[in-house]
CSV table of C-alpha atoms in Angstrom, one decimal:
chain,number,residue,atom,x,y,z
H,13,ASP,CA,-11.0,-20.1,28.8
H,14,THR,CA,-11.7,-17.4,26.3
H,15,GLU,CA,-8.6,-15.3,26.6
H,16,VAL,CA,-5.2,-15.0,25.1
H,17,THR,CA,-2.5,-14.5,27.7
H,18,GLN,CA,1.0,-13.1,27.2
H,19,THR,CA,4.1,-13.0,29.4
H,20,PRO,CA,5.8,-10.9,30.5
H,21,LYS,CA,3.7,-7.8,30.7
H,22,HIS,CA,6.8,-5.5,30.6
H,23,LEU,CA,10.3,-6.2,29.3
H,24,VAL,CA,13.4,-4.0,29.3
H,25,MET,CA,16.4,-5.3,27.4
H,26,GLY,CA,19.7,-4.1,26.1
H,27,MET,CA,20.7,-4.4,22.5
H,28,THR,CA,22.9,-7.4,23.1
H,29,ASN,CA,20.4,-9.4,25.2
H,30,LYS,CA,18.4,-12.4,24.1
H,31,LYS,CA,14.8,-12.6,25.4
H,32,SER,CA,11.6,-14.3,24.6
H,33,LEU,CA,7.9,-13.3,24.6
H,34,LYS,CA,5.3,-16.0,25.3
H,35,CYS,CA,1.7,-16.3,24.2
H,36,GLU,CA,-0.9,-18.9,25.1
H,37,GLN,CA,-4.5,-19.6,24.3
H,38,HIS,CA,-6.8,-22.5,25.1
H,39,MET,CA,-9.7,-21.7,22.8
H,40,GLY,CA,-8.7,-24.4,20.3
H,41,HIS,CA,-7.7,-21.7,17.8
H,42,ARG,CA,-5.3,-23.0,15.1
H,43,ALA,CA,-4.2,-19.6,13.8
H,44,MET,CA,-1.9,-17.4,15.9
H,45,TYR,CA,-0.4,-14.0,15.2
H,46,TRP,CA,2.3,-11.6,16.3
H,47,TYR,CA,1.7,-7.9,15.9
H,48,LYS,CA,3.8,-4.9,16.7
H,49,GLN,CA,2.0,-1.7,17.8
H,50,LYS,CA,3.5,1.7,18.3
H,51,ALA,CA,1.7,4.3,20.4
H,52,LYS,CA,-1.5,5.7,18.8
H,53,LYS,CA,-0.9,3.5,15.7
H,54,PRO,CA,-2.8,0.4,14.5
H,55,PRO,CA,-1.3,-3.0,15.0
H,56,GLU,CA,1.2,-4.1,12.3
H,57,LEU,CA,1.2,-7.7,11.4
H,58,MET,CA,4.5,-9.5,11.8
H,59,PHE,CA,3.9,-13.3,11.6
H,60,VAL,CA,1.0,-15.7,11.2
H,61,TYR,CA,1.1,-19.4,12.2
H,62,SER,CA,-1.6,-21.8,10.9
H,63,TYR,CA,-1.7,-25.3,12.3
H,64,GLU,CA,1.7,-24.6,13.9
H,65,LYS,CA,3.3,-23.8,10.6
H,66,LEU,CA,4.6,-20.3,9.6
H,67,SER,CA,2.1,-19.0,7.1
H,68,ILE,CA,3.0,-15.3,6.8
H,69,ASN,CA,6.2,-13.4,7.5
H,70,GLU,CA,5.7,-9.7,6.8
H,71,SER,CA,9.4,-9.2,5.9
H,72,VAL,CA,10.3,-9.0,9.6
H,73,PRO,CA,14.0,-8.6,10.4
H,74,SER,CA,15.7,-11.8,11.5
H,75,ARG,CA,16.4,-10.4,15.0
H,76,PHE,CA,12.8,-11.4,15.6
H,77,SER,CA,12.3,-15.2,15.5
H,78,PRO,CA,8.9,-16.8,16.0
H,79,GLU,CA,8.2,-20.3,17.2
H,80,CYS,CA,5.0,-22.3,17.6
H,81,PRO,CA,5.8,-25.3,19.8
H,82,ASN,CA,2.2,-26.5,19.8
H,83,SER,CA,-1.3,-25.4,19.0
H,84,SER,CA,-1.7,-23.4,22.2
H,85,LEU,CA,1.7,-21.7,22.4
H,86,LEU,CA,3.4,-19.0,20.4
H,87,ASN,CA,6.8,-17.6,21.2
H,88,LEU,CA,8.8,-14.6,19.8
H,89,HIS,CA,12.5,-14.8,20.4
H,90,LEU,CA,14.4,-11.5,20.4
H,91,HIS,CA,18.1,-10.9,19.8
H,92,ALA,CA,20.2,-7.9,19.0
H,93,LEU,CA,17.2,-5.6,19.0
H,94,GLN,CA,17.4,-1.9,18.2
H,95,PRO,CA,15.8,1.0,20.2
H,96,GLU,CA,13.3,1.5,17.4
H,97,ASP,CA,12.0,-2.0,18.2
H,98,SER,CA,10.5,-0.6,21.4
H,99,ALA,CA,6.8,-1.1,21.1
H,100,LEU,CA,3.8,-3.1,22.4
H,101,TYR,CA,3.9,-6.6,21.0
H,102,LEU,CA,0.5,-8.2,20.7
H,103,CYS,CA,-0.4,-11.8,20.2
H,104,ALA,CA,-3.7,-12.8,18.7
H,105,SER,CA,-5.5,-16.0,17.7
H,106,SER,CA,-8.4,-17.0,15.6
H,107,GLN,CA,-10.3,-20.1,14.5
H,108,GLU,CA,-9.4,-21.9,11.3
H,109,GLY,CA,-11.8,-23.3,8.7
H,110,LEU,CA,-14.4,-20.6,9.2
H,111,THR,CA,-15.0,-17.5,7.1
H,112,TYR,CA,-14.5,-14.1,8.7
H,113,ASN,CA,-12.5,-15.1,11.7
H,114,GLU,CA,-12.5,-12.8,14.7
H,115,GLN,CA,-9.0,-12.3,16.0
H,116,PHE,CA,-8.7,-12.3,19.8
H,117,PHE,CA,-5.9,-10.2,21.1
H,118,GLY,CA,-3.8,-10.8,24.2
H,119,PRO,CA,-2.9,-7.9,26.5
H,120,GLY,CA,0.5,-7.4,25.0
H,121,THR,CA,4.1,-7.2,26.2
H,122,ARG,CA,5.5,-3.7,26.4
H,123,LEU,CA,9.1,-3.9,25.2
H,124,THR,CA,11.7,-1.3,25.8
H,125,VAL,CA,15.1,-1.6,24.2
H,126,LEU,CA,17.9,0.4,25.7
G,195,GLY,CA,-2.9,-4.4,-1.4
G,196,GLU,CA,-5.9,-3.1,0.6
G,197,ASN,CA,-5.7,0.5,1.8
G,198,VAL,CA,-8.1,1.7,4.6
G,199,GLU,CA,-8.5,5.3,5.4
G,200,GLN,CA,-10.2,6.4,8.6
G,201,HIS,CA,-11.6,9.8,9.6
G,202,PRO,CA,-11.5,11.7,11.8
G,203,SER,CA,-8.3,11.0,13.7
G,204,THR,CA,-9.7,12.6,16.9
G,205,LEU,CA,-13.3,13.1,18.0
G,206,SER,CA,-14.6,14.8,21.1
G,207,VAL,CA,-18.2,14.5,22.0
G,208,GLN,CA,-20.4,15.5,24.9
G,209,GLU,CA,-21.8,12.7,26.9
G,210,GLY,CA,-25.1,11.6,25.5
G,211,ASP,CA,-24.4,12.7,22.0
G,212,SER,CA,-23.6,10.5,19.0
G,213,ALA,CA,-20.2,9.7,17.5
G,214,VAL,CA,-19.6,8.7,13.9
G,215,ILE,CA,-16.4,7.3,12.5
G,216,LYS,CA,-16.0,6.7,8.7
G,217,CYS,CA,-13.7,4.4,6.8
G,218,THR,CA,-13.1,3.9,3.1
G,219,TYR,CA,-11.3,1.0,1.5
G,220,SER,CA,-9.7,0.4,-1.9
G,221,ASP,CA,-10.1,-3.3,-2.6
G,222,SER,CA,-13.5,-4.1,-4.0
G,223,ALA,CA,-13.0,-7.7,-3.1
G,224,SER,CA,-12.9,-6.9,0.6
G,225,ASN,CA,-15.8,-8.6,2.4
G,226,TYR,CA,-15.3,-8.5,6.1
G,227,PHE,CA,-15.1,-5.3,8.1
G,228,PRO,CA,-14.5,-5.5,11.9
G,229,TRP,CA,-14.2,-2.6,14.3
G,230,TYR,CA,-11.8,-2.8,17.3
G,231,LYS,CA,-11.9,-0.6,20.4
G,232,GLN,CA,-8.6,-0.2,22.4
G,233,GLU,CA,-8.7,1.5,25.7
G,234,LEU,CA,-5.6,3.1,27.1
G,235,GLY,CA,-3.1,0.4,28.0
G,236,LYS,CA,-5.5,-2.4,27.0
G,237,ARG,CA,-5.8,-4.9,24.2
G,238,PRO,CA,-7.8,-4.2,21.0
G,239,GLN,CA,-11.2,-5.8,21.4
G,240,LEU,CA,-13.7,-6.5,18.6
G,241,ILE,CA,-16.9,-4.5,19.2
G,242,ILE,CA,-18.8,-5.1,16.0
G,243,ASP,CA,-18.2,-6.5,12.5
G,244,ILE,CA,-20.1,-6.6,9.3
G,245,ARG,CA,-20.0,-8.9,6.3
G,246,SER,CA,-20.3,-7.8,2.7
G,247,ASN,CA,-23.7,-9.3,2.2
G,248,VAL,CA,-25.2,-7.1,5.0
G,249,GLY,CA,-25.8,-3.3,4.8
G,250,GLU,CA,-26.3,-2.5,8.4
G,251,LYS,CA,-25.8,-4.2,11.8
G,252,LYS,CA,-26.7,-3.0,15.3
G,253,ASP,CA,-25.7,-4.0,18.8
G,254,GLN,CA,-27.3,-1.9,21.5
G,255,ARG,CA,-25.7,1.6,21.2
G,256,ILE,CA,-23.4,0.6,18.4
G,257,ALA,CA,-24.2,0.2,14.7
G,258,VAL,CA,-22.1,-0.3,11.6
G,259,THR,CA,-23.2,0.6,8.1
G,260,LEU,CA,-21.6,-0.6,4.8
G,261,ASN,CA,-21.9,0.9,1.4
G,262,LYS,CA,-20.2,-1.5,-1.0
G,263,THR,CA,-20.8,0.6,-4.1
G,264,ALA,CA,-19.0,3.6,-2.5
G,265,LYS,CA,-16.5,1.3,-0.6
G,266,HIS,CA,-17.1,2.9,2.7
G,267,PHE,CA,-18.3,1.8,6.1
G,268,SER,CA,-19.1,3.7,9.3
G,269,LEU,CA,-19.3,3.2,13.0
G,270,HIS,CA,-22.1,4.9,14.9
G,271,ILE,CA,-22.2,5.2,18.7
G,272,THR,CA,-25.3,6.6,20.2
G,273,GLU,CA,-25.9,8.0,23.7
G,274,THR,CA,-22.1,8.1,24.3
G,275,GLN,CA,-20.8,7.4,27.8
G,276,PRO,CA,-17.4,8.2,29.4
G,277,GLU,CA,-16.5,4.5,29.0
G,278,ASP,CA,-16.7,4.9,25.3
G,279,SER,CA,-13.5,7.0,25.4
G,280,ALA,CA,-10.9,4.9,23.5
G,281,VAL,CA,-9.1,4.5,20.2
G,282,TYR,CA,-11.3,2.9,17.6
G,283,PHE,CA,-9.8,1.0,14.6
G,284,CYS,CA,-11.6,0.0,11.5
G,285,ALA,CA,-10.3,-2.9,9.4
G,286,ALA,CA,-11.0,-4.8,6.2
G,287,THR,CA,-10.0,-8.1,4.8
G,288,SER,CA,-10.3,-9.3,1.3
G,289,THR,CA,-11.0,-13.0,1.4
G,290,PRO,CA,-12.5,-15.5,3.6
G,291,ASN,CA,-9.9,-16.9,6.0
G,292,ASP,CA,-7.6,-14.1,5.0
G,293,TYR,CA,-5.3,-13.5,8.0
G,294,LYS,CA,-4.3,-10.0,7.0
G,295,LEU,CA,-6.5,-7.3,8.5
G,296,SER,CA,-5.8,-3.9,6.9
G,297,PHE,CA,-6.3,-1.4,9.7
G,298,GLY,CA,-7.3,2.2,9.5
G,299,ALA,CA,-5.1,4.7,11.3
G,300,GLY,CA,-7.4,4.9,14.3
G,301,THR,CA,-9.8,7.5,15.8
G,302,THR,CA,-9.3,8.8,19.4
G,303,VAL,CA,-12.7,9.3,20.9
G,304,THR,CA,-13.1,11.4,24.0
G,305,VAL,CA,-16.5,11.6,25.7
G,306,ARG,CA,-16.8,14.8,27.8
G,307,ALA,CA,-18.8,14.4,31.0
C-alpha cells in the first residue's frame, strides 16, 4: 500500500459542532503531517508528528487538536471552528531516518464551516 | 526562515511547446528542492526533486536545474501535453530530515490544445 488515505472526503459543520478528520497510511512512515490549503494557495503546515509524538505545532489555534493514536493513524479533532477555517485539509507522511524525505499527501478533506 | 518566490503565477503554453517555472530561495543552507504538481481537486504529488549536490536532474519530459550560487532553481517541461495542466509548487527545505517545506506560491499551467 503506497497511499495515504483520508476520511471523510467532504465535511460540512456548524460553528458549534465537534468533528474529526482521519488519516491513515501503511507505508511504515513514522512522520505524519497536517496541512491546511486554501484555493490556489500552497499547503500551510499545521502539525508534525514524529514517532507518534507531536514535533511541530505551527501556532495553530486550540480549536484544532491533533492526535496520533499509533504509527499508522493521525486524527485532527475540530471544535468551535470559524467560517475562515473552511479549506482543504491535507494529511501527509514521510519516512524517518533518511535525508530529504519525500512527503506523500493524502487526497484531503474539504471542510466547510457554516 | 526560508522564503521561496515562484514565477510566473500563471503560464499558458501551446501543446508541444516548453514550459519553464522559476523559483528563488533565501536560505543558503537549503539543500533539498522538490516540485509538486496538483491537478484540480487532487492531492499534491511529487514530480521531481533535486539535492544541493546536483546541478541538474531529468526524468523523461521533466527536468530541474539548480544554481546554488544564485539561489534559484527551475522546472522545465518539454513537449507539453494537456495532462500537464495543473498547479505546480516548488519548495525548499534547509536541513536533512527537516519537516518544514517552504513552498512557493504556485504556478497555474494551462496547456492549450
